[in-house]
XYZ file of C-alpha atoms in Angstrom:
629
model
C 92.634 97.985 136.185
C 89.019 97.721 137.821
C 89.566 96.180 140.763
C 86.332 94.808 143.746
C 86.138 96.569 146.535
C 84.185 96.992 149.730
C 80.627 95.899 149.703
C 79.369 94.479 146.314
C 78.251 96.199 142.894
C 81.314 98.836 144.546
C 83.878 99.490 141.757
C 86.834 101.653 141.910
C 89.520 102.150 139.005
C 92.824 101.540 139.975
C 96.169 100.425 138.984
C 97.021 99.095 142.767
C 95.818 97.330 145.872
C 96.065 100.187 147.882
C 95.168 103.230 145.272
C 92.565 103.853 143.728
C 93.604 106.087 139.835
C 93.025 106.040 136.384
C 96.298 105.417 133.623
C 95.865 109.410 133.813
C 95.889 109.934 137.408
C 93.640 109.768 140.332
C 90.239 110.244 139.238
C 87.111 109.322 141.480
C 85.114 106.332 141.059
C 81.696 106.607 139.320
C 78.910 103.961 141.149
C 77.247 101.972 138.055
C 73.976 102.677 137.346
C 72.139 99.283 136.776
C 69.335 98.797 133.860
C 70.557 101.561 132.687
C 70.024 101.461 128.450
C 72.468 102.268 125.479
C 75.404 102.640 128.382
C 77.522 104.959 125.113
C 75.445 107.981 126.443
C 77.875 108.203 129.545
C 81.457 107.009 128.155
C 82.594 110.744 127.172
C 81.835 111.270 131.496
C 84.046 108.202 132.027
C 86.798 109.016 129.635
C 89.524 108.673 132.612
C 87.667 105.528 134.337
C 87.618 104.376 130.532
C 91.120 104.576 130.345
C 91.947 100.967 131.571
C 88.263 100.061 130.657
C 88.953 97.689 128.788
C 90.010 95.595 131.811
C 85.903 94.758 132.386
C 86.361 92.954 129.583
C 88.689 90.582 131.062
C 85.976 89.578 133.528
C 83.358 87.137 133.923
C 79.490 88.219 134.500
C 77.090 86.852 136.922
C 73.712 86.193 134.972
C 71.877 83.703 136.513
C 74.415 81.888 137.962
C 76.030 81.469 134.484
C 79.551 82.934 134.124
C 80.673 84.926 131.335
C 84.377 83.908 130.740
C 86.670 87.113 129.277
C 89.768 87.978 128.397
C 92.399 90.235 130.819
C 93.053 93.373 129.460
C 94.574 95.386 132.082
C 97.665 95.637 130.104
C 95.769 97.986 127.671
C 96.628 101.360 128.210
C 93.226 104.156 127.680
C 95.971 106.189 125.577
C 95.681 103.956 123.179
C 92.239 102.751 122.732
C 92.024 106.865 122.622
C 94.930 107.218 119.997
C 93.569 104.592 117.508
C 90.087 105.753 118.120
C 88.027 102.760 119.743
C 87.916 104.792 123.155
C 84.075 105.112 122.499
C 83.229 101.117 121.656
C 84.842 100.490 124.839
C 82.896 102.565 126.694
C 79.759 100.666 125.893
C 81.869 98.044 128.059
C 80.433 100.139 131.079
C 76.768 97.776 130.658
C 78.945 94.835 132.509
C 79.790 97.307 135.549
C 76.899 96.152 137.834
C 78.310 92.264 137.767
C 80.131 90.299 139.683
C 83.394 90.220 137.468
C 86.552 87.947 137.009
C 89.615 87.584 135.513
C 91.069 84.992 132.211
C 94.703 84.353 131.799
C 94.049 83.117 128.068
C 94.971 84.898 124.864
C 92.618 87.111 123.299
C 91.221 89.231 120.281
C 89.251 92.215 120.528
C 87.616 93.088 117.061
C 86.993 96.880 118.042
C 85.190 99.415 115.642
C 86.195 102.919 115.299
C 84.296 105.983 117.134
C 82.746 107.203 113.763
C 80.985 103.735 113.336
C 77.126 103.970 114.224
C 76.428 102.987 117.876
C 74.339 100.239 118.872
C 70.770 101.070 120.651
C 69.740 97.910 122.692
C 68.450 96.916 126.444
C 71.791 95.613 128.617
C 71.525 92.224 127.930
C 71.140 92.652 124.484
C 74.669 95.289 124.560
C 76.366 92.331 126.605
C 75.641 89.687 123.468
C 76.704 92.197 121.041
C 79.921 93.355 122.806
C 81.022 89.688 123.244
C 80.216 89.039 119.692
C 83.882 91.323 119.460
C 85.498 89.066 121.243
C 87.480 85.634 121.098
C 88.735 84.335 123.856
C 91.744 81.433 123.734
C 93.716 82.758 120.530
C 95.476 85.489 118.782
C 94.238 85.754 115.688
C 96.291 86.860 112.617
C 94.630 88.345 109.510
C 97.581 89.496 108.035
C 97.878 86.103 106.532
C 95.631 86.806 103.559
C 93.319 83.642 103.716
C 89.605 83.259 104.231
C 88.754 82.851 107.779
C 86.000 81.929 110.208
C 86.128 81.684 113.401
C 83.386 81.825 116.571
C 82.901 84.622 118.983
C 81.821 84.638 123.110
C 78.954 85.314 121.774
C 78.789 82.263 119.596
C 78.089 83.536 116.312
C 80.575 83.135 113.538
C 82.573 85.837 112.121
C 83.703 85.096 108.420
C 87.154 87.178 107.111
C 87.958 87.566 103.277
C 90.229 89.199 101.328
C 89.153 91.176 98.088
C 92.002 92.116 96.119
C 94.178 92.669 99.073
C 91.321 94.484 101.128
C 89.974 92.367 104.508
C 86.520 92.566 105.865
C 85.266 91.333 108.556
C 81.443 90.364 108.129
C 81.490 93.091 106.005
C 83.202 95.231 108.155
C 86.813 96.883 106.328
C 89.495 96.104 108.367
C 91.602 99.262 109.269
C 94.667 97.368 111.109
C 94.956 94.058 111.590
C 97.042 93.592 113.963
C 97.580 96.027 117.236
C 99.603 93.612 119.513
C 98.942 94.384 123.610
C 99.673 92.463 126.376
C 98.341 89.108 126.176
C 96.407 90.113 123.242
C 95.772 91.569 119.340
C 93.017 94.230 118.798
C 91.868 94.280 115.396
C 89.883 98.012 114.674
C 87.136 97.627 112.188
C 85.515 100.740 110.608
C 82.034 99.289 111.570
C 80.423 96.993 114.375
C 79.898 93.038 113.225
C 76.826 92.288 114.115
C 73.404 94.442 115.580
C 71.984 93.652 118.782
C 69.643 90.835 119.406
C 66.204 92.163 120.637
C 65.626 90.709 124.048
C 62.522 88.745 122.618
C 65.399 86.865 120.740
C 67.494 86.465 123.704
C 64.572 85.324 125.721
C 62.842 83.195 123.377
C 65.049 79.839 124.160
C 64.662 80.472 128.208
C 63.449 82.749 130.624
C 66.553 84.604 131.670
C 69.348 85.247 129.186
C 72.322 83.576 130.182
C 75.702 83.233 128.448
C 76.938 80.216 126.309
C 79.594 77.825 127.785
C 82.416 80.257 127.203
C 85.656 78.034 128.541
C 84.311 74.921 125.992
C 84.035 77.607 123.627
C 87.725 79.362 124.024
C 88.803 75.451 124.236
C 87.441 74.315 121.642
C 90.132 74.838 118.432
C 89.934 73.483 115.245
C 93.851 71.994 115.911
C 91.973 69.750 118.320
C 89.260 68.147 116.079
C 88.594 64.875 115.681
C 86.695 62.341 113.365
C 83.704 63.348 115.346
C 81.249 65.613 112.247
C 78.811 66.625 115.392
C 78.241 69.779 115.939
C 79.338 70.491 119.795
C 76.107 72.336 121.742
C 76.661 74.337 125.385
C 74.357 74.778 127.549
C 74.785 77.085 130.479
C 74.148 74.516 133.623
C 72.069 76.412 135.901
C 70.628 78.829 133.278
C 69.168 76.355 130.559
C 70.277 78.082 128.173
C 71.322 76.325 125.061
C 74.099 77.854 122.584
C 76.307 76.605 119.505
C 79.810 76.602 121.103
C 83.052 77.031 118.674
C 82.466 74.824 115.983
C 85.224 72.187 115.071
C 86.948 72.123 111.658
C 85.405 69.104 111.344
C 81.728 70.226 111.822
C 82.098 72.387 108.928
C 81.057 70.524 105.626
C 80.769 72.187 101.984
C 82.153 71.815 98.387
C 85.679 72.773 99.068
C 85.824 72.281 102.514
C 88.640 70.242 103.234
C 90.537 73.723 101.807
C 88.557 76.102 104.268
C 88.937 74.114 107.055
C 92.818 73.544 106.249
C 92.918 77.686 106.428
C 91.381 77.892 109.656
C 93.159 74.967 111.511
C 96.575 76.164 109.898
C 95.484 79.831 111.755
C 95.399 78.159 114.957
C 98.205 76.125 115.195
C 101.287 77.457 117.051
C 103.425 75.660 115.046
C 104.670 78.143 112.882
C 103.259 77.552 109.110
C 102.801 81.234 108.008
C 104.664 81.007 105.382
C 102.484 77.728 104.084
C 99.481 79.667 104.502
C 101.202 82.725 102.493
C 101.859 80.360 99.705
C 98.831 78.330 99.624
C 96.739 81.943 99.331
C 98.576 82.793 96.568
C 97.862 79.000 95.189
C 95.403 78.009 92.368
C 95.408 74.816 94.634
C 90.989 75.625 95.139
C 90.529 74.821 91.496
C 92.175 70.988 91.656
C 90.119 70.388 95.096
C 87.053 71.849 93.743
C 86.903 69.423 90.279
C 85.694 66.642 92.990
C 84.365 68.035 96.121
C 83.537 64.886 98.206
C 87.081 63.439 98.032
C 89.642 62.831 100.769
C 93.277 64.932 100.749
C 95.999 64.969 103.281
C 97.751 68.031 103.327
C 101.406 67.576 104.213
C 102.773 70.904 105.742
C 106.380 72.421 106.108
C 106.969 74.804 108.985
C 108.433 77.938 108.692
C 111.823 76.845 109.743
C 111.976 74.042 106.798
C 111.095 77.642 104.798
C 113.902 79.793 106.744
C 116.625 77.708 105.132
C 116.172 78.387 101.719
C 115.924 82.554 102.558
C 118.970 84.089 101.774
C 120.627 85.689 105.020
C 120.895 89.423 103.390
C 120.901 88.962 99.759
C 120.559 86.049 97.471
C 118.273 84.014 95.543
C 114.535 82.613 97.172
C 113.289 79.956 95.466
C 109.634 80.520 96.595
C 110.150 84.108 94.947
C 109.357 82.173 91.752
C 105.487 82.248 91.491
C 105.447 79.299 89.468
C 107.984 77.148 91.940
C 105.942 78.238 95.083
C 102.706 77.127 93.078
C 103.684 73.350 92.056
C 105.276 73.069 95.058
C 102.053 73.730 97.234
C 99.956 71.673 95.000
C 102.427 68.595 95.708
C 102.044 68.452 99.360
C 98.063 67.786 98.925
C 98.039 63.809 98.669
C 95.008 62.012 97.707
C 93.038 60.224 100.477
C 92.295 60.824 104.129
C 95.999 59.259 105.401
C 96.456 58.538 109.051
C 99.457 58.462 111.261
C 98.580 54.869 113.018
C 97.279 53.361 109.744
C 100.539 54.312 107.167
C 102.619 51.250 106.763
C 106.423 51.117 106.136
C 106.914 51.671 102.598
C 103.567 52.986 101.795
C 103.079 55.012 98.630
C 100.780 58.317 98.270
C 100.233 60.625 95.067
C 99.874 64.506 94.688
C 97.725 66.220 93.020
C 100.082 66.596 90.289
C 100.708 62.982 90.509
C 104.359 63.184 92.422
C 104.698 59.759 94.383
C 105.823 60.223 98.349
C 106.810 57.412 100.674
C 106.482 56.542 103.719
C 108.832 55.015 106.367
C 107.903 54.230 109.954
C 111.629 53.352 110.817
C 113.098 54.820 113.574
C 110.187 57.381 113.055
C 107.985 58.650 110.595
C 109.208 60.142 107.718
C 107.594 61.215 103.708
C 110.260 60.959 101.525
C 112.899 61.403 104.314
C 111.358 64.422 106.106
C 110.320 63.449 109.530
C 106.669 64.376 110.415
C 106.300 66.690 113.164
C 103.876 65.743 115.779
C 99.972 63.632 114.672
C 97.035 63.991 113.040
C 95.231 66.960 112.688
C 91.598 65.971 111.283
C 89.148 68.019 109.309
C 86.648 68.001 107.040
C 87.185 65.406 104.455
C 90.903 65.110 105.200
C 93.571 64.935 107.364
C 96.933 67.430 108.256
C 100.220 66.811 109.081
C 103.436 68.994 109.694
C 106.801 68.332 108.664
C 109.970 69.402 108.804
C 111.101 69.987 105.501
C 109.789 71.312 102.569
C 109.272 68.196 99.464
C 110.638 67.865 96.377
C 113.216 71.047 96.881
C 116.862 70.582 97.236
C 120.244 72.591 96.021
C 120.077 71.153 92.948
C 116.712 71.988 91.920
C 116.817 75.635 93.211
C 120.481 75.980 91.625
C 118.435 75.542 88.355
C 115.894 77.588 89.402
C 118.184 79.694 90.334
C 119.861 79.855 86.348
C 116.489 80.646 84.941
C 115.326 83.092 86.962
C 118.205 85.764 87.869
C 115.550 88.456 87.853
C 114.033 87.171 91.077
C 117.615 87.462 93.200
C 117.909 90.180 95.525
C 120.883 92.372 95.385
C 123.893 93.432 98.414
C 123.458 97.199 98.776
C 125.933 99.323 96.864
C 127.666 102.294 98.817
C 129.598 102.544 95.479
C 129.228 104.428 92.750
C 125.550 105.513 93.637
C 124.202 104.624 96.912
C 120.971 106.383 95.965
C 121.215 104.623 92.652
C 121.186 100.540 92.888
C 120.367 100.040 89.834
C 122.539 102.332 88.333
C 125.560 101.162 90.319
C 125.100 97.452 89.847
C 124.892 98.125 85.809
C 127.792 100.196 86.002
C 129.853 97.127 87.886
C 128.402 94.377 85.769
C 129.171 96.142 82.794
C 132.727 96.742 83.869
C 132.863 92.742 84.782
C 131.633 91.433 81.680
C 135.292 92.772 80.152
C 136.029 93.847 76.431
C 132.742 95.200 74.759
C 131.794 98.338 77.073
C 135.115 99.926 78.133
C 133.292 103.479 76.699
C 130.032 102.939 77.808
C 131.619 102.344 81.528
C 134.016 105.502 81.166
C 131.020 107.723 79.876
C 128.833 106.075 82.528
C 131.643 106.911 85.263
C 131.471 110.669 84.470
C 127.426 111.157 83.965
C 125.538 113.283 86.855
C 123.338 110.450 86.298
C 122.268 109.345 89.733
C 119.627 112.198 90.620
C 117.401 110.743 87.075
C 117.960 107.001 87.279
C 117.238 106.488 91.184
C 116.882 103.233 93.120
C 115.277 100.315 90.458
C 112.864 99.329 88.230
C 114.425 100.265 85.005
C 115.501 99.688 81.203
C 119.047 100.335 79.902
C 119.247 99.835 76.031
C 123.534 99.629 76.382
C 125.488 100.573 73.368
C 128.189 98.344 72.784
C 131.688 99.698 71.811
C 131.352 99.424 68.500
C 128.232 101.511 68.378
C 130.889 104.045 69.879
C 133.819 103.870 67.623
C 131.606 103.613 64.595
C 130.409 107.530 64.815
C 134.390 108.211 66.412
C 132.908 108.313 70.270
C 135.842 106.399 71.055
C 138.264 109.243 70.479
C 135.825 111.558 72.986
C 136.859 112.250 76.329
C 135.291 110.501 79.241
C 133.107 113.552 80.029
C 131.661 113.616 76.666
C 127.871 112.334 77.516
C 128.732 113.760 81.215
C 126.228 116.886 81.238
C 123.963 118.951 78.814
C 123.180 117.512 75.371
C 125.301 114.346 76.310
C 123.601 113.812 79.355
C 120.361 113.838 77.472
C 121.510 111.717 74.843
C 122.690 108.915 77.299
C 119.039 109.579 79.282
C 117.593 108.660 76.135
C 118.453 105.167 76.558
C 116.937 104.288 79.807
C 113.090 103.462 80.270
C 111.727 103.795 83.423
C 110.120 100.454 83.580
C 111.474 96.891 84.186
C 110.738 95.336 80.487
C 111.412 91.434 79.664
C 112.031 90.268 75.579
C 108.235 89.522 75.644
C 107.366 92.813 76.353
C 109.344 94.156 73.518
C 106.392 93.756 70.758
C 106.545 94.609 67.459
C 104.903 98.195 67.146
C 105.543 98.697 70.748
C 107.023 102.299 71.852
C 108.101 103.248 75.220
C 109.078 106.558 76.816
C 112.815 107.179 77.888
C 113.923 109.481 80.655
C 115.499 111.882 78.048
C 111.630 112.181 77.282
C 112.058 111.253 74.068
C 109.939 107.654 72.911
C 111.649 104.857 71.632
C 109.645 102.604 68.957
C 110.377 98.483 68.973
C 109.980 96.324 65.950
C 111.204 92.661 64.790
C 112.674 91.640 61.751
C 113.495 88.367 60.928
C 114.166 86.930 64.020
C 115.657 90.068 65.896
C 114.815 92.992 67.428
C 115.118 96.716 67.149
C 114.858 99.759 68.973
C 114.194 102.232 66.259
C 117.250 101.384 64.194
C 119.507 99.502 66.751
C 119.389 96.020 66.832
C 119.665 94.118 70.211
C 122.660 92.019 70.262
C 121.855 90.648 73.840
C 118.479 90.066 75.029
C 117.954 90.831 78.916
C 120.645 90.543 81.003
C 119.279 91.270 84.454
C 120.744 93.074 87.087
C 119.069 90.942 90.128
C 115.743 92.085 90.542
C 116.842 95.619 90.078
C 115.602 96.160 86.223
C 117.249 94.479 82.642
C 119.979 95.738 80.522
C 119.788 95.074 76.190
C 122.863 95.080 74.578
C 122.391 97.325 71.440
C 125.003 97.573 68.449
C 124.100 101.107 67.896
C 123.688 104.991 69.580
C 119.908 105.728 69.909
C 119.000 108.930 68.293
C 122.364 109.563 66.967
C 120.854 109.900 63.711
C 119.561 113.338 64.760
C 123.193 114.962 65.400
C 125.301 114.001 68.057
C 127.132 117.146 70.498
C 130.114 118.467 69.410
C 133.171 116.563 70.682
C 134.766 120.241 72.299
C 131.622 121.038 73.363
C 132.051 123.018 76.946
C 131.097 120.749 79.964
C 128.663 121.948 82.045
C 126.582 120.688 85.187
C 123.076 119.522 84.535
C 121.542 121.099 87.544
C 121.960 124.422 85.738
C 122.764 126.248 89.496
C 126.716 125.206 88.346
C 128.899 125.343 85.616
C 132.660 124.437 84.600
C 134.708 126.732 82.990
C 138.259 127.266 81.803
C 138.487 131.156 81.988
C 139.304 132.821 85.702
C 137.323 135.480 86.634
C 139.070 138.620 87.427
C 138.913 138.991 91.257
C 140.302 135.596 91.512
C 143.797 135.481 92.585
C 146.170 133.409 90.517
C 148.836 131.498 92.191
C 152.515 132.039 91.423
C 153.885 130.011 88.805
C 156.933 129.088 91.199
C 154.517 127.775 93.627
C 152.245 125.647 91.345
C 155.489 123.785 90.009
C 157.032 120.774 90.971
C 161.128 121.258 92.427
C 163.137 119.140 90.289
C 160.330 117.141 88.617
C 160.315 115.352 92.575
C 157.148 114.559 94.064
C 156.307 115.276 97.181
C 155.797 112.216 100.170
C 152.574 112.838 102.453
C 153.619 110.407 105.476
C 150.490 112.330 107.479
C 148.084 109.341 107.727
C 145.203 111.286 109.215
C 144.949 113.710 105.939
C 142.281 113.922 103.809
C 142.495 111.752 100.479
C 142.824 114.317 97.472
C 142.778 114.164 94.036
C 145.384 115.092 91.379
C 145.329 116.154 88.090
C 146.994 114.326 85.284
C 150.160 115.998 83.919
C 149.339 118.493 81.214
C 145.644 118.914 82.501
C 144.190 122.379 81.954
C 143.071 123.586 85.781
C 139.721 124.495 85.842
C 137.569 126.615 88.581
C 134.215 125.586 89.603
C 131.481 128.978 90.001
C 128.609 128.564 92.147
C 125.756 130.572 90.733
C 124.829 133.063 93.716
């Protein structure tokens, strides 16, 4: 870190009290050059002081007597500003070397743009302002959230965040990663710079010497903490005169729809733990009902994410809040109408949603909405009010065990090392068809022998299943269990899986869809029922979890075209091996005596470390397996 030594304006780069060295190694210590302009000229010179440069960040600078109040990065290692290439933004950083400097224990976040962004040209002071317009001080900010932000920088000015269609910006500015986690600290990179630098006619224009805003009422000031107060809150540096907007409150901030955009940014703030709220409420048409009347009062009742955790299954299961629909009424019917507070609710006092779902109150022995204790006070914003609690309303195991019935798709599956660990899909068709009893005994035994695995991989699929009367009415049923196993057979039963996860509505009349046996299967509806080409579906989507859907058809796709022969020779679909019955003729044959049972006995393995092998049935022809070369 950059550490004060010896007489002042004398800075040295060290990791130690007693040794002066760069993350990198010893390296000598460059004397600042003060007043000197556009400071990026000389960071590729400083690369190994720049290594832990971002520690002059952490600092406080000296102008006028005002202090500049930063956050303490001397956790950051230069490898890495280097390796996710911001090495060069903090390099400008070099402008604050000829100040007095100090040290912030708070949380921080660094918005840093990447080297290729276009560097700033500005007089020192005007560099300081635009650097610690990068910078918040007091909080860890997460944009992985998804919602519209805002939030205030050192350098007072506001930063807005949105998300288009699953791309952030920041002020314009794409955001490459949105969260690097360091010590004590996110960094945010940003393929472009936030702002431009203030002339110094700007900065000087409110005083004669440019001095900083009040930077610890600004870190201190979150929206978690606003009051009933609508003021906006003004700093002025003491000594400097120097008057600057500090962090606005959620409460300053008022606009049609603002009880919404101040609920995103107090809900980013809080250390409570409501991400998965804020991951609903994103995905929420919620906007729409608070927008029809933009002066009214709401009080937004909020779950944590532990009052979430119980309702995720531990490895596999059934999430409620998987249902889009679920997770959207359920959002919508923790916004109550009016501005409720915690000292003014009365025992037995009624509120409405926004869907018009009644909660109560109780008071007795503490504060509860329909049971569920509220977590903690009042949280005012704009137009409203927040308050946590510790449950999520109107969900219990009844509701989601009906939820549950109508909405198998959305359950997540146990992981299958059997038949086809590569294959979920696959292997959890092949079990449920197996389950469901009489009706598929030959689809399961001509399943069981397919080399299907390598063309129906993981999920996301279609299986149009013959039932097995669509077998035994073409005499499949007399076919050995290798019948559909390679070649021709293997095609045919390819033919009746579409790689894409279709529902009944998707199955229009007119509709056609492309199989994996590339051949294209055409849907219509008749009377009531359904079709592909000529087989009607018996059973409309049975899902296998959220893995793909299975239609029960009464007949064999494309058998109308010729089916293979039932002797037809088995052979492996990779086409680099093939089965055969005839032994080649430098293959040695094994004695008859040898290959024979001794008086029809069987013999007893009692070795219990030998490998499991397989045997033949009686009568079975032997067959030799030839590798293609």
């Amino acid at each position: 870190m950059l550490v004060r030594r010896g007489p002042p304006r004398e800075w040295c780069c060290g990791v130690g009290p007693s040794r002066a060295s760069s993350p990198r190694g010893p390296s000598p210590c460059p004397r600042p050059r003060a007043g000197r302009a556009g400071p990026a000229a000389g960071w590729r010179s400083a690369t190994t002081v720049l290594a832990a440069v971002l520690v002059v960040v952490l600092h406080v600078v000296n102008l006028a007597s005002a202090a500049w109040l930063l956050p303490d990065t001397s956790g950051i290692d230069g490898h890495l500003t280097e390796s996710l290439n911001v090495d060069k933004f903090f390099g400008l950083w070099l402008v604050f070397n000829d100040e007095a400097l100090s040290l912030s224990d708070k949380p921080f976040t660094i918005l840093a743009p990447v080297n290729s962004a276009v560097s700033p040209q500005a007089e020192p002071g005007a560099m300081r302002r635009l650097l610690l317009d990068h910078v918040v001080l007091g909080k860890q900010l997460d944009l992985d959230i998804g919602a519209d932000l805002r939030f205030a920088t050192l350098g007072g000015h506001t930063v807005k965040v949105q998300n288009h269609s699953g791309t952030l910006t920041a002020n314009g500015a794409r955001v490459l990663q949105a969260r690097v986690e360091v010590p004590r600290g996110i960094l945010v990179i940003l393929d472009n710079y936030l702002f431009t630098p203030p002339s110094e006619e700007a900065l000087t224009s409110s005083s004669t010497t440019p001095g900083p805003p009040s930077l610890e009422a600004a870190a201190t000031a979150t929206a978690s903490k606003a009051n009933a107060s609508t003021t906006t809150t003004t700093a002025a540096s003491s000594e400097a005169g120097t008057t600057v907007p500090a962090l606005p409150t959620a409460a300053a901030h008022v606009a049609p729809s603002g009880f919404l955009h101040d609920v995103k940014q107090v809900l980013s703030f809080l250390k409570s733990g409501t991400r998965v709220f804020q991951h609903l409420m994103s995905r929420s048409n919620v906007s729409r009902l608070l927008g029809k009347d933009p002066g009214a009062q709401y009080t937004l009742l909020v779950p944590t994410d532990l009052a979430f955790q119980r309702w995720h299954p531990i490895d596999w299961g059934f999430y409620p809040f998987s249902v889009a629909e679920f997770s959207e009424s359920v959002v919508v019917n923790h916004f109550l109408q009016g501005d409720l507070r915690v000292d003014d609710l009365k025992d037995g006092q009624v509120a409405s949603s926004l869907e018009g779902r009644e909660v109560v109150f109780a008071r007795k022995p503490n504060l509860t909405v329909n049971g569920v204790q509220v977590v903690g006070g009042d949280t005012p914003v704009a137009h409203g009010n927040i308050l946590l609690i510790s449950e999520v309303l109107f969900v219990n195991e009844d509701v989601v065990a009906r939820l549950h019935e109508n909405n198998r798709d959305k359950e997540t599956p146990p992981l299958l090392a059997f038949p086809w660990i590569g294959a979920q899909f696959l292997s959890h068709a092949f079990l449920a068809l197996e389950d469901a009893g009489k009706g598929f005994k030959h689809a399961t035994r001509f399943l069981g022998k397919a080399d299907l695995a390598p063309h129906v991989p993981g999920a996301g699929y279609t299986f149009f299943v013959p039932t097995d009367e669509a077998f035994e009415k073409l005499g499949l049923d007399a076919a050995r269990d290798g019948y559909l196993a390679t070649g021709p057979g293997l095609q045919l039963l390819l033919n009746h899986f579409v790689d894409k996860r279709l529902y009944a509505r998707d199955l229009q009349n007119g509709s056609t869809f492309d199989t994996l046996g590339n051949r294209t299967v055409t849907v219509s509806r008749k009377q009531g029922a359904i079709y592909i080409n000529k087989a009607k579906v018996v059973k409309s989507e049975v899902f296998v979890y959220n893995l793909g859907t299975m239609f029960y058809i009464d007949s064999i796709l494309f058998s109308e075209e010729g089916l293979p022969s039932l002797d037809h020779e088995e052979s492996s679909s990779t086409g680099s091996s093939h089965v055969t019955t005839h032994l080649p003729d430098e293959v040695e044959t094994i004695p008859v005596e040898l290959g024979q049972d001794t008086d029809n006995e069987s013999l007893e393995d009692n070795d219990p470390d030998r490998e499991p092998t397989t045997t033949a049935p009686a009568g079975a022809e032997a067959k030799i397996i030839e590798l293609d070369p």
